[in-house]
mmCIF file of N, CA and C in Angstrom:
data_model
loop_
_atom_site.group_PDB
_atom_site.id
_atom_site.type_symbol
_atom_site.label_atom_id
_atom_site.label_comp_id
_atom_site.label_asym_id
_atom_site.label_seq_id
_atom_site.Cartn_x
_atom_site.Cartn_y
_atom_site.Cartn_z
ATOM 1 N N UNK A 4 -22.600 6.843 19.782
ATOM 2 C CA UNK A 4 -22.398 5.616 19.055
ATOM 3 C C UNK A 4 -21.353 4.739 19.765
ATOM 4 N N UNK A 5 -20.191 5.371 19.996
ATOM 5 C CA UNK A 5 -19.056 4.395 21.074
ATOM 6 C C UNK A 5 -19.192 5.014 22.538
ATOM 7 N N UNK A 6 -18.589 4.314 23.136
ATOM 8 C CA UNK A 6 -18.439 4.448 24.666
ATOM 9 C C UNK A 6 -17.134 5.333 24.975
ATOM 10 N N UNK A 7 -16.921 6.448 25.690
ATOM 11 C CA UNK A 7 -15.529 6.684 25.741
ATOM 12 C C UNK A 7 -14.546 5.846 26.389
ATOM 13 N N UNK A 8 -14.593 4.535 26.751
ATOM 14 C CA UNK A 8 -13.945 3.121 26.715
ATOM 15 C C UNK A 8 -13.585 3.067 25.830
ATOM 16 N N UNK A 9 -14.410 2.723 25.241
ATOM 17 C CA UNK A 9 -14.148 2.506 23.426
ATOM 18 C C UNK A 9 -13.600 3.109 22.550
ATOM 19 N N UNK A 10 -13.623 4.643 22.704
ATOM 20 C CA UNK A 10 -12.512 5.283 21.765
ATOM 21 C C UNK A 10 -11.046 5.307 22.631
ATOM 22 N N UNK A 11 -11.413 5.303 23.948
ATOM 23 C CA UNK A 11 -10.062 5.551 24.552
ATOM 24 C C UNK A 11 -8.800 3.548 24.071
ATOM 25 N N UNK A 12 -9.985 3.099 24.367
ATOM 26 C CA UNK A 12 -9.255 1.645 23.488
ATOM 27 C C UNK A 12 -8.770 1.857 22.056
ATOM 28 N N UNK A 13 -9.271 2.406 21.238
ATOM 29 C CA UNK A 13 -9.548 2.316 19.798
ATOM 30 C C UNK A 13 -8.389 3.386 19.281
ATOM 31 N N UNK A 14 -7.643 4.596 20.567
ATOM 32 C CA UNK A 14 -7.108 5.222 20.167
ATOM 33 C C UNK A 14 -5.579 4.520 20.852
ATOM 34 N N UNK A 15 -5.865 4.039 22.195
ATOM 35 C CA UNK A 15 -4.500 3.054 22.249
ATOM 36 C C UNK A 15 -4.330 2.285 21.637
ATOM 37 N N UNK A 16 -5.184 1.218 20.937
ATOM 38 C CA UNK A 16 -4.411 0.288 19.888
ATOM 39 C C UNK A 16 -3.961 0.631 18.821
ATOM 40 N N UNK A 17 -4.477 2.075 18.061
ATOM 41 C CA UNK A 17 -3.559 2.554 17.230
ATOM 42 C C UNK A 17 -2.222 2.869 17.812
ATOM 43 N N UNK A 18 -2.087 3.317 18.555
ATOM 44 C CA UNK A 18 -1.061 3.883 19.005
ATOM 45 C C UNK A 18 -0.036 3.116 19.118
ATOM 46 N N UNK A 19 -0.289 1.567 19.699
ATOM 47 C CA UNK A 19 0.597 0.940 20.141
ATOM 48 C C UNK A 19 0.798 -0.011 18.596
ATOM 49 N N UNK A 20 -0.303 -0.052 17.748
ATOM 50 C CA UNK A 20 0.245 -0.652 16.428
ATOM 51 C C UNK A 20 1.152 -0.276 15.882
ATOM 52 N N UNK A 21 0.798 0.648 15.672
ATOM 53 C CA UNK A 21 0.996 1.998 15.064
ATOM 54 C C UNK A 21 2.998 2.040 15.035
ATOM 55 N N UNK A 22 3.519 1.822 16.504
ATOM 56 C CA UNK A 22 4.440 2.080 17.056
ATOM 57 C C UNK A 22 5.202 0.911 16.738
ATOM 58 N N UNK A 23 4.749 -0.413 16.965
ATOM 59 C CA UNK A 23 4.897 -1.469 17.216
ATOM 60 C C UNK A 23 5.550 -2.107 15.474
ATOM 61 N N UNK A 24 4.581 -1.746 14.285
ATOM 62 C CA UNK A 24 5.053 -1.921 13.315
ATOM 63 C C UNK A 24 6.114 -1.166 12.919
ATOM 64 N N UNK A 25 6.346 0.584 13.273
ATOM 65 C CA UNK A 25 7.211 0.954 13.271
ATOM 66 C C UNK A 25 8.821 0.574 13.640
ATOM 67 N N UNK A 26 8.741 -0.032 14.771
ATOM 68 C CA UNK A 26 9.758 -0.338 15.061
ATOM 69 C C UNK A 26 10.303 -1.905 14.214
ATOM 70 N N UNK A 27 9.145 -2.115 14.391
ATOM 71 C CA UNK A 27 9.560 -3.778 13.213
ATOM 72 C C UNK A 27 10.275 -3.403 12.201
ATOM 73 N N UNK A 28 9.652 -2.463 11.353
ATOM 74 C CA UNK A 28 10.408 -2.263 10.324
ATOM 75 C C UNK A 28 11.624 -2.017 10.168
ATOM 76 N N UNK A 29 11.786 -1.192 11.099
ATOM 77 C CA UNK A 29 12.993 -0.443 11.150
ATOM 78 C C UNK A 29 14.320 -2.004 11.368
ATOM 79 N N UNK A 30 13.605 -2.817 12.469
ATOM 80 C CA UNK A 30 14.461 -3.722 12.633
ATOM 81 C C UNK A 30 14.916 -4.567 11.517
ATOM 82 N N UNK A 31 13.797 -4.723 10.839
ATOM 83 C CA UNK A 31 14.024 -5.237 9.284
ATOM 84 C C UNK A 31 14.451 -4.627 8.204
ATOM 85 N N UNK A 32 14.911 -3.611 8.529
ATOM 86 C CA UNK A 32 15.039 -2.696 7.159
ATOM 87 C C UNK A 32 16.881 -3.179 6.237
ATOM 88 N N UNK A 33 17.458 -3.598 7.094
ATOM 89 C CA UNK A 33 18.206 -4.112 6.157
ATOM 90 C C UNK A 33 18.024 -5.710 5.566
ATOM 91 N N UNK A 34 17.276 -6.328 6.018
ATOM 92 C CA UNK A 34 16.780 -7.742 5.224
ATOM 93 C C UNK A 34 16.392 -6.863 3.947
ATOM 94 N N UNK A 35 15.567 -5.668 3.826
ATOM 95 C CA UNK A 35 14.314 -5.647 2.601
ATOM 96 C C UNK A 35 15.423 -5.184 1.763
ATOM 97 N N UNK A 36 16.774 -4.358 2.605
ATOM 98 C CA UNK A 36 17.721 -3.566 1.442
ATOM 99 C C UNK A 36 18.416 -4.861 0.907
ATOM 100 N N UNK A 37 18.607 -5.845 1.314
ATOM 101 C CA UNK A 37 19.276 -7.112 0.727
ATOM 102 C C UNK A 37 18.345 -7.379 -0.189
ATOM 103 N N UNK A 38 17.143 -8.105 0.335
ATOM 104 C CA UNK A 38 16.633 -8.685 -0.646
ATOM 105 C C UNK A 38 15.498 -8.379 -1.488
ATOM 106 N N UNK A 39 14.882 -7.222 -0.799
ATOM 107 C CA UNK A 39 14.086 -6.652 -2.036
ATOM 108 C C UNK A 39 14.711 -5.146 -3.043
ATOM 109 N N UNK A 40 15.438 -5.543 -3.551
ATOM 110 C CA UNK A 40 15.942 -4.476 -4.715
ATOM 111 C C UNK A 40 15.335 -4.339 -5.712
ATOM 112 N N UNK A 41 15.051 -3.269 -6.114
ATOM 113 C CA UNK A 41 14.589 -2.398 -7.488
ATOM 114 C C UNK A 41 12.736 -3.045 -7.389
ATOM 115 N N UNK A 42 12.251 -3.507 -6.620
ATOM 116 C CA UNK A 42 10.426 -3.715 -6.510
ATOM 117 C C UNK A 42 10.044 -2.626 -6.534
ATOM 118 N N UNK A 43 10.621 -1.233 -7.222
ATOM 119 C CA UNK A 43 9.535 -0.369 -7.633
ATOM 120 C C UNK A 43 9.710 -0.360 -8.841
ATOM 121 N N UNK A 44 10.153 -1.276 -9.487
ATOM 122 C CA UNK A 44 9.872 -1.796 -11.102
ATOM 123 C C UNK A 44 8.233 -2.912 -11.223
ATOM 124 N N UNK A 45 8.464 -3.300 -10.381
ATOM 125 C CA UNK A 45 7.141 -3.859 -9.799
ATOM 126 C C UNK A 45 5.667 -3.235 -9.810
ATOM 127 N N UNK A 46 5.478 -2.144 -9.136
ATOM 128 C CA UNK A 46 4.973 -1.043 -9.266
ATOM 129 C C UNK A 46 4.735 -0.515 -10.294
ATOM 130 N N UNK A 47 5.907 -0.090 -10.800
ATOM 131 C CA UNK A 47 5.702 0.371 -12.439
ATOM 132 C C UNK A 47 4.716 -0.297 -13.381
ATOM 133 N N UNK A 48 6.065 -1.497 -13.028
ATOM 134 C CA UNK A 48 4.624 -2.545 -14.492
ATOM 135 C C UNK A 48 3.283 -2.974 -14.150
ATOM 136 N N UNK A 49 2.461 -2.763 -12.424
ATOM 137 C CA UNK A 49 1.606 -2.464 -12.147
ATOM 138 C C UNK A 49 0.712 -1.511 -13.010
ATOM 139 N N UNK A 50 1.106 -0.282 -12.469
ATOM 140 C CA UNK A 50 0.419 1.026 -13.090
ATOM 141 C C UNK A 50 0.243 1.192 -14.207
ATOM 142 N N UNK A 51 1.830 0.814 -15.107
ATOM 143 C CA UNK A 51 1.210 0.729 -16.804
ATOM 144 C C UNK A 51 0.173 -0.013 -17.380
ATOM 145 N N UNK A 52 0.111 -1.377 -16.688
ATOM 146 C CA UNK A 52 -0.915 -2.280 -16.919
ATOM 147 C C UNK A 52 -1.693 -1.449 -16.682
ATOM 148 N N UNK A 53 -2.485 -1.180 -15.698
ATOM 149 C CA UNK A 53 -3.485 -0.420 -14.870
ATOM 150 C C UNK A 53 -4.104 0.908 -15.876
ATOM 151 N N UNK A 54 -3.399 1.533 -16.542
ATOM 152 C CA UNK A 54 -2.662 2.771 -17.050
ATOM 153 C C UNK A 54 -3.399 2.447 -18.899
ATOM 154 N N UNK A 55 -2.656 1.454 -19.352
ATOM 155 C CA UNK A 55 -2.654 0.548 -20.331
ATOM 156 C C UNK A 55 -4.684 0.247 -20.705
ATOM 157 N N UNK A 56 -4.948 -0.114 -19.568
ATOM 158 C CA UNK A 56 -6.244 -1.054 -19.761
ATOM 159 C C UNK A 56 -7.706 0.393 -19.823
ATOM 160 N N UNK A 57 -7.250 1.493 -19.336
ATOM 161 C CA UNK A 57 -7.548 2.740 -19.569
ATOM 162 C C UNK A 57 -7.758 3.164 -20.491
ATOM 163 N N UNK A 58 -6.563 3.335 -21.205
ATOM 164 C CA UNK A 58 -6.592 3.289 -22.631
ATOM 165 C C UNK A 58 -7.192 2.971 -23.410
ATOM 166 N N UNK A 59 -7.233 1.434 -23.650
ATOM 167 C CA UNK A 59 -8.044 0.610 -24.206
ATOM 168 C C UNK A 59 -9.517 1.224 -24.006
ATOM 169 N N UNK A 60 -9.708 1.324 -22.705
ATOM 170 C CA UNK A 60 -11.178 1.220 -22.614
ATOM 171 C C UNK A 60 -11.837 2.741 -23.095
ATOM 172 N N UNK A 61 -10.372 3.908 -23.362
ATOM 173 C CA UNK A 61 -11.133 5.018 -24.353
ATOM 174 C C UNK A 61 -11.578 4.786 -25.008
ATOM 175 N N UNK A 62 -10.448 4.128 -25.886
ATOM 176 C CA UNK A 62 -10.213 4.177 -27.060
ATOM 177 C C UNK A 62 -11.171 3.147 -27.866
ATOM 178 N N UNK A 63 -11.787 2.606 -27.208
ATOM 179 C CA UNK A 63 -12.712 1.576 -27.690
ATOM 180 C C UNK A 63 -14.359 2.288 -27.113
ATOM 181 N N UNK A 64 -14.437 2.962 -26.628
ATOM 182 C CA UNK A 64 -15.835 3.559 -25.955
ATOM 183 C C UNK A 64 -16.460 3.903 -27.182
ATOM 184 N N UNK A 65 -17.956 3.188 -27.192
ATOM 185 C CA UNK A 65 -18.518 3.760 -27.898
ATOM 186 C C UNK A 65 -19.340 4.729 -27.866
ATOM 187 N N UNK A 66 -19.143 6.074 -28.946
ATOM 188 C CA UNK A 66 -19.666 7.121 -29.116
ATOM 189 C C UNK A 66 -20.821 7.801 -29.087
ATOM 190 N N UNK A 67 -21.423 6.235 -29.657
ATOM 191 C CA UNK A 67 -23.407 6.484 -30.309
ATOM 192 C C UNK A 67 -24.114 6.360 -28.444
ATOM 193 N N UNK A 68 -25.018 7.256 -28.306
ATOM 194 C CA UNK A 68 -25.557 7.277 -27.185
ATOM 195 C C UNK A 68 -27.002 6.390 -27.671
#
C-alpha cells in the first residue's frame, strides 16, 4: 500500500513533530503556569455537562419496546 519512501517519510515527520512540539512546550511552559490557572475546572464542567446529558437521556428512555 505505501512505498518504503513513504513510511520512512511518515516515520521522520513524526519524529521531528513529535520533538519539535515537545520542545515548544517546554519553552512555553511558564506562560501557561502564568496564565492558564486552575483550566482543569474547565474540564470538569465539561464532563459533568457531558456526564449530566447521560443522565437525562436514562432517565428519560423509553421502556415500551
Amino acid at each position: 500500500m505505501f512505498t518504503t519512501g513513504q513510511i520512512i517519510f511518515a516515520a521522520l515527520f513524526v519524529v521531528a513533530f513529535v520533538t519539535i512540539i515537545t520542545i515548544m512546550y517546554r519553552k512555553d511552559l511558564p506562560l501557561h503556569k502564568l496564565y492558564y490557572k486552575r483550566t482543569y475546572l474547565v474540564l470538569l464542567a465539561f464532563l459533568s455537562f457531558v456526564a449530566l446529558l447521560f443522565i437525562i437521556k436514562v432517565l428519560t428512555k423509553d421502556t415500551v419496546h
